[in-house]
């Protein structure tokens, strides 16, 4: 199975241990993917780093040794393990651009999650928040040995700022639903699990989302026939 499939056994195990951390990796992987594509990085590798940077939770203690045992035992590719060692080991310096992308995506999602946990209705200035994160990271010296250019840093900042709509959705619950889809123009219907935003009881004016029975779907090529709420994963 694809290691970047959110339903692969190792990630399901992470979800069973901590749903909040599992969903944190989902959102971090989304940002990492958006940035990686723009910076011409290996999208699959960067996403995998995001999905598995919390995998140490399966052994309890936050350290690289625990993460390494899990990653190696599950045959996670060497390149992903090398990058995660940089990110998770205190003895390592952050060098590769992929690790810097993970650093900023992880920090942005963590910061927004924290603020929404205090008050889900708070109005955040995402641009100001991201500028503050950038300022602190630059001043901390954590980027001193990195290979990322100032141009890439600025490009990444703009990508992060442009995801305002996505950040607003972090106020609400995300779930896996089993949904019947009809693919327009083919007459073909099929049933599959989809990661969607549960906005029931919430208001949204997101023009680029299809909303059906309180659930927002980011794919308008499909018409939703039925949502099986009894099959929430």
Tab-separated table of C-alpha atoms in Angstrom:
chain	number	residue	atom	x	y	z
A	1	UNK	CA	0.000	0.000	0.000
A	2	UNK	CA	1.104	3.577	-0.719
A	3	UNK	CA	2.801	4.971	2.405
A	4	UNK	CA	1.144	8.325	1.635
A	5	UNK	CA	-2.311	6.808	1.769
A	6	UNK	CA	-3.893	8.118	5.014
A	7	UNK	CA	-5.507	4.708	5.422
A	8	UNK	CA	-2.277	2.712	5.286
A	9	UNK	CA	-1.906	0.462	8.358
A	10	UNK	CA	0.845	2.503	10.041
A	11	UNK	CA	-1.119	5.742	9.832
A	12	UNK	CA	-4.283	4.010	10.987
A	13	UNK	CA	-2.298	2.820	13.984
A	14	UNK	CA	-1.259	6.430	14.650
A	15	UNK	CA	-4.908	7.492	14.450
A	16	UNK	CA	-5.844	4.848	17.003
A	17	UNK	CA	-3.183	6.181	19.368
A	18	UNK	CA	-3.981	9.881	18.912
A	19	UNK	CA	-6.620	11.234	16.557
A	20	UNK	CA	-5.544	14.874	17.071
A	21	UNK	CA	-1.959	14.083	16.090
A	22	UNK	CA	-3.133	11.979	13.154
A	23	UNK	CA	-5.196	14.856	11.793
A	24	UNK	CA	-2.299	17.201	12.475
A	25	UNK	CA	-0.143	15.117	10.128
A	26	UNK	CA	-2.909	15.183	7.491
A	27	UNK	CA	-3.035	18.980	7.516
A	28	UNK	CA	0.749	19.300	7.637
A	29	UNK	CA	1.058	16.968	4.653
A	30	UNK	CA	-1.402	19.119	2.713
A	31	UNK	CA	0.704	22.247	3.230
A	32	UNK	CA	3.931	20.352	2.524
A	33	UNK	CA	2.522	19.099	-0.754
A	34	UNK	CA	1.415	22.569	-1.830
A	35	UNK	CA	4.846	23.999	-1.099
A	36	UNK	CA	6.850	21.086	-2.524
A	37	UNK	CA	5.150	21.347	-5.895
A	38	UNK	CA	5.931	25.060	-6.155
A	39	UNK	CA	9.549	24.639	-5.044
A	40	UNK	CA	10.090	21.705	-7.445
A	41	UNK	CA	10.764	19.245	-4.622
A	42	UNK	CA	9.779	15.582	-4.562
A	43	UNK	CA	6.153	15.881	-3.491
A	44	UNK	CA	5.837	12.244	-2.375
A	45	UNK	CA	8.938	12.439	-0.166
A	46	UNK	CA	7.922	15.699	1.508
A	47	UNK	CA	4.385	14.428	2.126
A	48	UNK	CA	5.755	11.227	3.662
A	49	UNK	CA	7.913	13.277	6.029
A	50	UNK	CA	4.796	15.144	7.126
A	51	UNK	CA	2.728	11.996	7.576
A	52	UNK	CA	5.373	10.232	9.688
A	53	UNK	CA	6.968	13.000	11.745
A	54	UNK	CA	4.731	12.044	14.683
A	55	UNK	CA	5.142	8.293	14.298
A	56	UNK	CA	7.257	8.079	17.461
A	57	UNK	CA	3.930	8.317	19.323
A	58	UNK	CA	3.446	4.608	18.684
A	59	UNK	CA	6.254	3.959	21.169
A	60	UNK	CA	5.348	6.796	23.527
A	61	UNK	CA	8.494	8.868	23.973
A	62	UNK	CA	9.393	11.636	21.522
A	63	UNK	CA	12.840	10.678	20.265
A	64	UNK	CA	14.476	9.720	16.998
A	65	UNK	CA	15.376	6.228	18.190
A	66	UNK	CA	11.698	5.303	18.570
A	67	UNK	CA	10.807	6.833	15.228
A	68	UNK	CA	13.716	5.090	13.497
A	69	UNK	CA	12.690	1.663	14.781
A	70	UNK	CA	9.149	2.124	13.508
A	71	UNK	CA	10.160	3.593	10.156
A	72	UNK	CA	12.806	0.972	9.452
A	73	UNK	CA	10.560	-1.862	10.587
A	74	UNK	CA	7.870	-0.699	8.192
A	75	UNK	CA	10.247	-0.228	5.251
A	76	UNK	CA	9.757	3.510	4.943
A	77	UNK	CA	12.157	4.686	2.178
A	78	UNK	CA	15.689	5.658	3.189
A	79	UNK	CA	15.372	9.223	1.890
A	80	UNK	CA	12.337	9.849	4.108
A	81	UNK	CA	14.176	8.407	7.112
A	82	UNK	CA	17.224	10.587	6.458
A	83	UNK	CA	15.105	13.735	6.355
A	84	UNK	CA	13.125	12.797	9.447
A	85	UNK	CA	16.343	12.132	11.333
A	86	UNK	CA	17.345	15.729	10.614
A	87	UNK	CA	13.984	16.942	11.842
A	88	UNK	CA	13.564	14.764	14.924
A	89	UNK	CA	17.106	14.331	16.245
A	90	UNK	CA	18.375	17.175	18.485
A	91	UNK	CA	21.932	16.383	17.373
A	92	UNK	CA	21.158	17.092	13.727
A	93	UNK	CA	21.279	20.432	11.916
A	94	UNK	CA	18.439	21.283	9.538
A	95	UNK	CA	20.016	21.332	6.080
A	96	UNK	CA	17.759	19.985	3.344
A	97	UNK	CA	15.052	22.133	1.835
A	98	UNK	CA	12.480	19.386	2.397
A	99	UNK	CA	13.093	19.562	6.149
A	100	UNK	CA	12.632	23.338	6.173
A	101	UNK	CA	9.321	22.941	4.362
A	102	UNK	CA	8.225	20.450	7.024
A	103	UNK	CA	9.400	22.801	9.780
A	104	UNK	CA	7.259	25.699	8.606
A	105	UNK	CA	4.206	23.633	7.672
A	106	UNK	CA	4.308	21.837	11.030
A	107	UNK	CA	4.726	25.099	12.953
A	108	UNK	CA	1.913	26.878	11.117
A	109	UNK	CA	-0.577	24.034	11.652
A	110	UNK	CA	0.467	23.641	15.313
A	111	UNK	CA	0.073	27.371	15.973
A	112	UNK	CA	-3.357	27.618	14.355
A	113	UNK	CA	-4.588	24.431	16.029
A	114	UNK	CA	-3.485	25.785	19.399
A	115	UNK	CA	-5.256	29.119	18.915
A	116	UNK	CA	-8.468	27.450	17.739
A	117	UNK	CA	-8.352	25.063	20.697
A	118	UNK	CA	-8.585	28.138	22.935
A	119	UNK	CA	-11.427	29.723	20.964
A	120	UNK	CA	-12.735	28.207	17.731
A	121	UNK	CA	-14.456	31.490	16.851
A	122	UNK	CA	-11.360	33.669	17.172
A	123	UNK	CA	-10.571	35.758	14.092
A	124	UNK	CA	-6.937	35.234	13.206
A	125	UNK	CA	-4.744	37.432	11.066
A	126	UNK	CA	-2.992	34.588	9.245
A	127	UNK	CA	-0.564	36.843	7.437
A	128	UNK	CA	0.582	38.403	10.698
A	129	UNK	CA	0.812	34.991	12.370
A	130	UNK	CA	2.948	33.571	9.562
A	131	UNK	CA	5.164	36.656	9.540
A	132	UNK	CA	5.712	36.186	13.274
A	133	UNK	CA	6.607	32.518	12.781
A	134	UNK	CA	9.083	33.470	10.060
A	135	UNK	CA	10.663	36.172	12.195
A	136	UNK	CA	11.152	33.816	15.136
A	137	UNK	CA	12.592	31.029	13.024
A	138	UNK	CA	15.020	33.378	11.298
A	139	UNK	CA	16.149	34.883	14.596
A	140	UNK	CA	16.521	31.484	16.276
A	141	UNK	CA	19.373	30.437	13.982
A	142	UNK	CA	17.659	27.178	13.087
A	143	UNK	CA	18.000	28.012	9.380
A	144	UNK	CA	21.684	28.972	9.533
A	145	UNK	CA	22.915	25.720	7.964
A	146	UNK	CA	20.015	25.111	5.608
A	147	UNK	CA	20.294	24.952	1.836
A	148	UNK	CA	17.046	26.807	1.243
A	149	UNK	CA	17.360	30.148	-0.521
A	150	UNK	CA	15.806	33.437	0.546
A	151	UNK	CA	13.780	33.288	-2.651
A	152	UNK	CA	12.345	29.903	-1.714
A	153	UNK	CA	11.606	31.131	1.802
A	154	UNK	CA	9.657	34.078	0.416
A	155	UNK	CA	7.806	31.870	-2.045
A	156	UNK	CA	6.917	29.449	0.752
A	157	UNK	CA	5.694	32.309	2.936
A	158	UNK	CA	3.328	33.484	0.216
A	159	UNK	CA	1.998	29.945	-0.299
A	160	UNK	CA	1.323	29.653	3.427
A	161	UNK	CA	-0.411	33.033	3.549
A	162	UNK	CA	-2.571	32.131	0.546
A	163	UNK	CA	-4.045	29.116	2.378
A	164	UNK	CA	-6.359	31.313	4.511
A	165	UNK	CA	-9.480	29.408	3.506
A	166	UNK	CA	-7.933	26.091	4.483
A	167	UNK	CA	-6.895	27.445	7.889
A	168	UNK	CA	-10.438	28.617	8.605
A	169	UNK	CA	-11.655	25.067	8.123
A	170	UNK	CA	-9.359	23.895	10.922
A	171	UNK	CA	-11.911	25.315	13.350
A	172	UNK	CA	-14.197	22.405	12.583
A	173	UNK	CA	-13.897	18.645	12.615
A	174	UNK	CA	-12.423	16.676	9.721
A	175	UNK	CA	-13.518	13.066	9.307
A	176	UNK	CA	-13.338	10.142	6.936
A	177	UNK	CA	-16.744	9.429	5.414
A	178	UNK	CA	-17.770	6.586	3.157
A	179	UNK	CA	-19.516	8.238	0.222
A	180	UNK	CA	-21.274	7.105	-2.942
A	181	UNK	CA	-20.009	9.080	-5.952
A	182	UNK	CA	-21.388	9.319	-9.446
A	183	UNK	CA	-18.743	10.341	-11.965
A	184	UNK	CA	-20.360	12.866	-14.260
A	185	UNK	CA	-20.800	11.782	-17.852
A	186	UNK	CA	-19.974	8.118	-17.276
A	187	UNK	CA	-22.992	6.718	-15.466
A	188	UNK	CA	-20.523	5.018	-13.121
A	189	UNK	CA	-21.100	5.109	-9.364
A	190	UNK	CA	-18.783	3.831	-6.680
A	191	UNK	CA	-18.339	3.853	-2.906
A	192	UNK	CA	-15.138	5.085	-1.314
A	193	UNK	CA	-13.792	6.669	1.879
A	194	UNK	CA	-13.055	10.385	1.507
A	195	UNK	CA	-11.451	12.842	3.913
A	196	UNK	CA	-13.934	15.693	4.213
A	197	UNK	CA	-14.749	18.674	6.351
A	198	UNK	CA	-17.728	18.223	8.634
A	199	UNK	CA	-19.323	21.672	8.676
A	200	UNK	CA	-22.700	20.675	10.018
A	201	UNK	CA	-23.994	23.522	12.105
A	202	UNK	CA	-21.358	25.875	10.720
A	203	UNK	CA	-21.659	28.506	8.019
A	204	UNK	CA	-19.357	28.578	5.006
A	205	UNK	CA	-19.227	30.788	1.927
A	206	UNK	CA	-16.499	28.763	0.239
A	207	UNK	CA	-17.394	29.116	-3.416
A	208	UNK	CA	-14.954	26.454	-4.550
A	209	UNK	CA	-16.389	23.707	-2.344
A	210	UNK	CA	-19.383	21.523	-2.994
A	211	UNK	CA	-21.467	21.246	0.176
A	212	UNK	CA	-23.930	18.426	0.695
A	213	UNK	CA	-25.736	17.555	3.917
A	214	UNK	CA	-23.306	19.576	5.995
A	215	UNK	CA	-20.211	18.061	4.412
A	216	UNK	CA	-17.796	19.986	2.190
A	217	UNK	CA	-16.186	18.065	-0.674
A	218	UNK	CA	-13.171	19.463	-2.522
A	219	UNK	CA	-13.904	17.808	-5.855
A	220	UNK	CA	-16.660	19.168	-8.076
A	221	UNK	CA	-16.075	16.612	-10.827
A	222	UNK	CA	-18.216	14.254	-8.786
A	223	UNK	CA	-21.842	14.419	-7.796
A	224	UNK	CA	-22.467	12.996	-4.335
A	225	UNK	CA	-25.296	10.494	-4.274
A	226	UNK	CA	-25.316	9.457	-0.644
A	227	UNK	CA	-23.286	9.931	2.513
A	228	UNK	CA	-23.255	7.027	4.898
A	229	UNK	CA	-22.799	8.714	8.276
A	230	UNK	CA	-22.855	5.336	9.980
A	231	UNK	CA	-19.567	4.576	8.253
A	232	UNK	CA	-17.502	7.398	9.685
A	233	UNK	CA	-13.968	6.114	10.122
